Amino acid sequence: MSGYFKELISGTKSLFIGLGITGKYFFEPVVTLQYPHEHLEMTPRFRGHIELIPDEETGEPKCVVCGMCQKGCPSGCITLDGEKREGVKGKVLTKYILNFTTCSLCGQCVESCKFGAIRFSKDYNLASPRKEDFIFDLIKRLKGIN
Amino acid sequence: MPEPFRVILFIIFVMAFAGLNAAYLVWCERKGAGHIQRRIGPKEVGPFGLLQPIADGIKLMTKQLFLPKGVDPILFMVAPLMVMVPAIMSFVVIPFSETFVAREINIGLLMIFAFASVNVLGLLLGGWGSANKYAVIAAARCVSQNVAYEIPMLITVITMVMVTNTMNLNEIVRLQDGWFWHWHIFRLDMSLLMPVAFLIFFTCSLAETNRAPFDMAEAESELIAGAYTEYPGMGFGVFFMGEYANIVIGCALSVILFLGGWQSPIPFSPAGFLGVVWGLFWFLIKLYALIFTVIWIRWTYPRTQFYELLNLSWKVLIPISLFNLILTALQIKIFPWL
């Protein structure tokens, strides 16, 4: 019989403690992010698709078209091309296509680049019903076209 | 004011009050749930999401009133009304202020409980008429739950009638005038267990209105939407409005029986029309504080198991309320001058 009352009293007490906790939460500030209106800054080690790093002075890609990223890519999703130009040391990048549909974000391309010309982007809002939208022209992306 | 006008005005008022409450309590519920879970809740439709209930209402009204195959057409269509109409009927005797009551009748309390029991019948018929196994399970649960919780509730009400000597709701409120320690919940001289009686009554009214943590009739995670599973569009909407109207009735009764109804906590009341507004103000403050508690409780406790639910009623609430009844009777017999 005493167990009955003990349980009754402790049970009632625990109900009020529970109400206290949620009551406290009610007045605390909200912690959610209002997603379509606000965006979260991605963490430094987040892996988006790769992007070209522009040269600080010229704004052109730092890439010298050595082709190490293309060779290092296990899925073969990088295609690049370059040409020799008058008055410029080394080759100039003319085409850098990333087929993101087969990319597994392993990072071998970023590892193998000796010139620090590519990095992971922070772009995570990628959604499309069409496959072609994931064949990225990274030079165009660098210039801010599309 | 001539009688026919008074009747029409009160009908409009009661319908509007029930409808607006149903719409905006859903908004309050979603906002309350949001902030308790530390998010914002509805915010896109109108300022603070205030137009959300209207958008929801329009959406429900545009839906087709589809009659699923195999349902009992009459029971299926009548059931939502059997939840809604008794709730609206009960508003007739609720005193919002001293003279602001549609019809002051001597058996107001009895009338409310008579109509409140029709609510269960509506859920039972709706669940049965749906020809859906989840709806039938929900209907069966709902009936056994309501039978179990009506007993402690009515025993508590008998206790209250014993100490107040009347079933007239306005009379019960008038007995609680003066300072707030004259409210029945603090009247330990009437019955030593008065605060406990209030807790029992409030718990039972939660169970009677099928609110969480006793929402066995609409256990989303187990029974889809319980008795409402097959209802489309406004059929569901009317059930929902009835449910919220019942919550308002339950809380209003708790306020009237225990928290002084339209009495202000200090013995002051302006004369004439201002006095009516003053009473209305205090009644609504207390009413919405209790309704907020109901919402708060819903977002605090998980749903009880069905056996636990019946255990709580038969092993805890009924014995304690019976004990309270006997204690109050003894108190009245031994100290009749109090």
PDB file of C-alpha atoms in Angstrom, chain B residues 195-314:
ATOM      1  CA  PRO B 195      -6.659  20.974  -5.441  1.00  0.00           C
ATOM      2  CA  VAL B 196      -6.548  17.214  -6.006  1.00  0.00           C
ATOM      3  CA  ALA B 197     -10.162  17.306  -7.144  1.00  0.00           C
ATOM      4  CA  PHE B 198      -9.200  19.995  -9.659  1.00  0.00           C
ATOM      5  CA  LEU B 199      -6.327  17.848 -10.967  1.00  0.00           C
ATOM      6  CA  ILE B 200      -8.646  14.845 -11.305  1.00  0.00           C
ATOM      7  CA  PHE B 201     -11.279  16.909 -13.113  1.00  0.00           C
ATOM      8  CA  PHE B 202      -8.713  18.430 -15.458  1.00  0.00           C
ATOM      9  CA  THR B 203      -7.110  15.055 -16.232  1.00  0.00           C
ATOM     10  CA  CYS B 204     -10.518  13.540 -16.918  1.00  0.00           C
ATOM     11  CA  SER B 205     -11.500  16.403 -19.181  1.00  0.00           C
ATOM     12  CA  LEU B 206      -8.296  15.767 -21.173  1.00  0.00           C
ATOM     13  CA  ALA B 207      -9.268  12.119 -21.487  1.00  0.00           C
ATOM     14  CA  GLU B 208     -12.886  12.948 -22.331  1.00  0.00           C
ATOM     15  CA  THR B 209     -11.837  15.236 -25.177  1.00  0.00           C
ATOM     16  CA  ASN B 210      -9.365  12.618 -26.459  1.00  0.00           C
ATOM     17  CA  ARG B 211      -6.390  14.913 -26.034  1.00  0.00           C
ATOM     18  CA  ALA B 212      -2.813  13.800 -25.705  1.00  0.00           C
ATOM     19  CA  PRO B 213      -1.527  12.013 -23.696  1.00  0.00           C
ATOM     20  CA  PHE B 214      -4.887  10.187 -23.876  1.00  0.00           C
ATOM     21  CA  ASP B 215      -5.433  10.532 -27.649  1.00  0.00           C
ATOM     22  CA  MET B 216      -6.300   6.880 -28.144  1.00  0.00           C
ATOM     23  CA  ALA B 217      -9.027   7.704 -30.675  1.00  0.00           C
ATOM     24  CA  GLU B 218      -6.565   9.404 -32.976  1.00  0.00           C
ATOM     25  CA  ALA B 219      -3.281   7.624 -32.298  1.00  0.00           C
ATOM     26  CA  GLU B 220      -1.481   8.727 -35.478  1.00  0.00           C
ATOM     27  CA  SER B 221       1.489   6.426 -35.142  1.00  0.00           C
ATOM     28  CA  GLU B 222      -0.648   3.343 -34.467  1.00  0.00           C
ATOM     29  CA  LEU B 223      -4.027   3.867 -36.121  1.00  0.00           C
ATOM     30  CA  ILE B 224      -3.319   6.322 -38.977  1.00  0.00           C
ATOM     31  CA  ALA B 225      -5.955   8.853 -37.874  1.00  0.00           C
ATOM     32  CA  GLY B 226      -8.116   6.529 -35.781  1.00  0.00           C
ATOM     33  CA  ALA B 227     -11.830   7.116 -36.204  1.00  0.00           C
ATOM     34  CA  TYR B 228     -11.147   9.919 -38.719  1.00  0.00           C
ATOM     35  CA  THR B 229      -9.154   7.738 -41.119  1.00  0.00           C
ATOM     36  CA  GLU B 230     -11.753   7.557 -43.903  1.00  0.00           C
ATOM     37  CA  TYR B 231     -13.061  11.110 -43.627  1.00  0.00           C
ATOM     38  CA  PRO B 232     -12.343  13.449 -46.521  1.00  0.00           C
ATOM     39  CA  GLY B 233     -12.394  17.250 -46.616  1.00  0.00           C
ATOM     40  CA  MET B 234     -14.934  18.965 -44.426  1.00  0.00           C
ATOM     41  CA  GLY B 235     -16.076  15.687 -42.803  1.00  0.00           C
ATOM     42  CA  PHE B 236     -12.705  15.630 -41.143  1.00  0.00           C
ATOM     43  CA  GLY B 237     -12.868  19.409 -40.668  1.00  0.00           C
ATOM     44  CA  VAL B 238     -16.110  19.192 -38.690  1.00  0.00           C
ATOM     45  CA  PHE B 239     -14.679  16.435 -36.473  1.00  0.00           C
ATOM     46  CA  PHE B 240     -11.713  18.652 -35.826  1.00  0.00           C
ATOM     47  CA  MET B 241     -13.856  21.683 -34.997  1.00  0.00           C
ATOM     48  CA  GLY B 242     -15.924  19.523 -32.655  1.00  0.00           C
ATOM     49  CA  GLU B 243     -12.798  18.316 -30.924  1.00  0.00           C
ATOM     50  CA  TYR B 244     -11.539  21.844 -30.317  1.00  0.00           C
ATOM     51  CA  ALA B 245     -14.985  23.042 -29.220  1.00  0.00           C
ATOM     52  CA  ASN B 246     -14.974  20.192 -26.690  1.00  0.00           C
ATOM     53  CA  ILE B 247     -11.595  21.312 -25.385  1.00  0.00           C
ATOM     54  CA  VAL B 248     -13.001  24.810 -24.884  1.00  0.00           C
ATOM     55  CA  ILE B 249     -16.032  23.367 -23.050  1.00  0.00           C
ATOM     56  CA  GLY B 250     -13.842  21.188 -20.822  1.00  0.00           C
ATOM     57  CA  CYS B 251     -11.568  24.077 -19.898  1.00  0.00           C
ATOM     58  CA  ALA B 252     -14.511  26.439 -19.397  1.00  0.00           C
ATOM     59  CA  LEU B 253     -16.047  23.946 -16.962  1.00  0.00           C
ATOM     60  CA  SER B 254     -12.756  23.674 -15.054  1.00  0.00           C
ATOM     61  CA  VAL B 255     -12.632  27.467 -14.843  1.00  0.00           C
ATOM     62  CA  ILE B 256     -16.248  27.751 -13.693  1.00  0.00           C
ATOM     63  CA  LEU B 257     -16.120  24.937 -11.137  1.00  0.00           C
ATOM     64  CA  PHE B 258     -12.702  25.590  -9.646  1.00  0.00           C
ATOM     65  CA  LEU B 259     -11.104  28.850 -10.779  1.00  0.00           C
ATOM     66  CA  GLY B 260     -13.859  31.347 -10.104  1.00  0.00           C
ATOM     67  CA  GLY B 261     -15.352  31.666 -13.577  1.00  0.00           C
ATOM     68  CA  TRP B 262     -15.783  35.337 -14.469  1.00  0.00           C
ATOM     69  CA  GLN B 263     -14.769  36.566 -10.995  1.00  0.00           C
ATOM     70  CA  SER B 264     -11.679  38.762 -10.908  1.00  0.00           C
ATOM     71  CA  PRO B 265      -8.971  37.792  -8.400  1.00  0.00           C
ATOM     72  CA  ILE B 266      -9.549  41.032  -6.450  1.00  0.00           C
ATOM     73  CA  PRO B 267     -12.948  42.035  -5.062  1.00  0.00           C
ATOM     74  CA  PHE B 268     -13.538  44.829  -7.574  1.00  0.00           C
ATOM     75  CA  SER B 269     -15.959  45.125 -10.447  1.00  0.00           C
ATOM     76  CA  PRO B 270     -17.099  48.204 -12.382  1.00  0.00           C
ATOM     77  CA  ALA B 271     -20.830  48.788 -12.568  1.00  0.00           C
ATOM     78  CA  GLY B 272     -23.081  48.283 -15.578  1.00  0.00           C
ATOM     79  CA  PHE B 273     -21.811  47.337 -19.012  1.00  0.00           C
ATOM     80  CA  LEU B 274     -18.137  47.694 -18.016  1.00  0.00           C
ATOM     81  CA  GLY B 275     -18.713  45.078 -15.345  1.00  0.00           C
ATOM     82  CA  VAL B 276     -19.833  42.595 -18.020  1.00  0.00           C
ATOM     83  CA  VAL B 277     -16.661  43.281 -20.058  1.00  0.00           C
ATOM     84  CA  TRP B 278     -14.545  43.027 -16.903  1.00  0.00           C
ATOM     85  CA  GLY B 279     -16.038  39.595 -16.144  1.00  0.00           C
ATOM     86  CA  LEU B 280     -15.642  38.470 -19.743  1.00  0.00           C
ATOM     87  CA  PHE B 281     -11.995  39.555 -19.666  1.00  0.00           C
ATOM     88  CA  TRP B 282     -11.192  37.480 -16.582  1.00  0.00           C
ATOM     89  CA  PHE B 283     -13.152  34.494 -17.831  1.00  0.00           C
ATOM     90  CA  LEU B 284     -11.299  34.471 -21.165  1.00  0.00           C
ATOM     91  CA  ILE B 285      -7.898  34.976 -19.494  1.00  0.00           C
ATOM     92  CA  LYS B 286      -8.444  31.958 -17.254  1.00  0.00           C
ATOM     93  CA  LEU B 287      -9.974  29.930 -20.087  1.00  0.00           C
ATOM     94  CA  TYR B 288      -7.067  30.496 -22.470  1.00  0.00           C
ATOM     95  CA  ALA B 289      -4.493  29.924 -19.736  1.00  0.00           C
ATOM     96  CA  LEU B 290      -6.043  26.487 -19.190  1.00  0.00           C
ATOM     97  CA  ILE B 291      -6.207  25.818 -22.932  1.00  0.00           C
ATOM     98  CA  PHE B 292      -2.554  26.738 -23.195  1.00  0.00           C
ATOM     99  CA  THR B 293      -1.879  24.194 -20.440  1.00  0.00           C
ATOM    100  CA  VAL B 294      -3.720  21.585 -22.502  1.00  0.00           C
ATOM    101  CA  ILE B 295      -1.494  22.349 -25.502  1.00  0.00           C
ATOM    102  CA  TRP B 296       1.570  22.409 -23.265  1.00  0.00           C
ATOM    103  CA  ILE B 297       0.651  18.968 -21.869  1.00  0.00           C
ATOM    104  CA  ARG B 298       0.170  17.563 -25.360  1.00  0.00           C
ATOM    105  CA  TRP B 299       3.691  18.514 -26.398  1.00  0.00           C
ATOM    106  CA  THR B 300       5.261  17.324 -23.133  1.00  0.00           C
ATOM    107  CA  TYR B 301       4.034  13.802 -22.548  1.00  0.00           C
ATOM    108  CA  PRO B 302       4.168  10.800 -24.857  1.00  0.00           C
ATOM    109  CA  ARG B 303       0.950   8.891 -25.496  1.00  0.00           C
ATOM    110  CA  THR B 304       0.124   6.451 -22.683  1.00  0.00           C
ATOM    111  CA  GLN B 305      -0.291   2.788 -23.366  1.00  0.00           C
ATOM    112  CA  PHE B 306      -3.912   1.718 -23.446  1.00  0.00           C
ATOM    113  CA  TYR B 307      -3.591  -0.535 -20.379  1.00  0.00           C
ATOM    114  CA  GLU B 308      -1.815   2.212 -18.463  1.00  0.00           C
ATOM    115  CA  LEU B 309      -4.631   4.542 -19.390  1.00  0.00           C
ATOM    116  CA  LEU B 310      -7.277   2.249 -17.908  1.00  0.00           C
ATOM    117  CA  ASN B 311      -5.058   1.514 -14.896  1.00  0.00           C
ATOM    118  CA  LEU B 312      -4.739   5.203 -14.180  1.00  0.00           C
ATOM    119  CA  SER B 313      -8.496   5.597 -14.182  1.00  0.00           C
ATOM    120  CA  TRP B 314      -9.537   2.478 -12.261  1.00  0.00           C
TER     121      TRP B 314
END
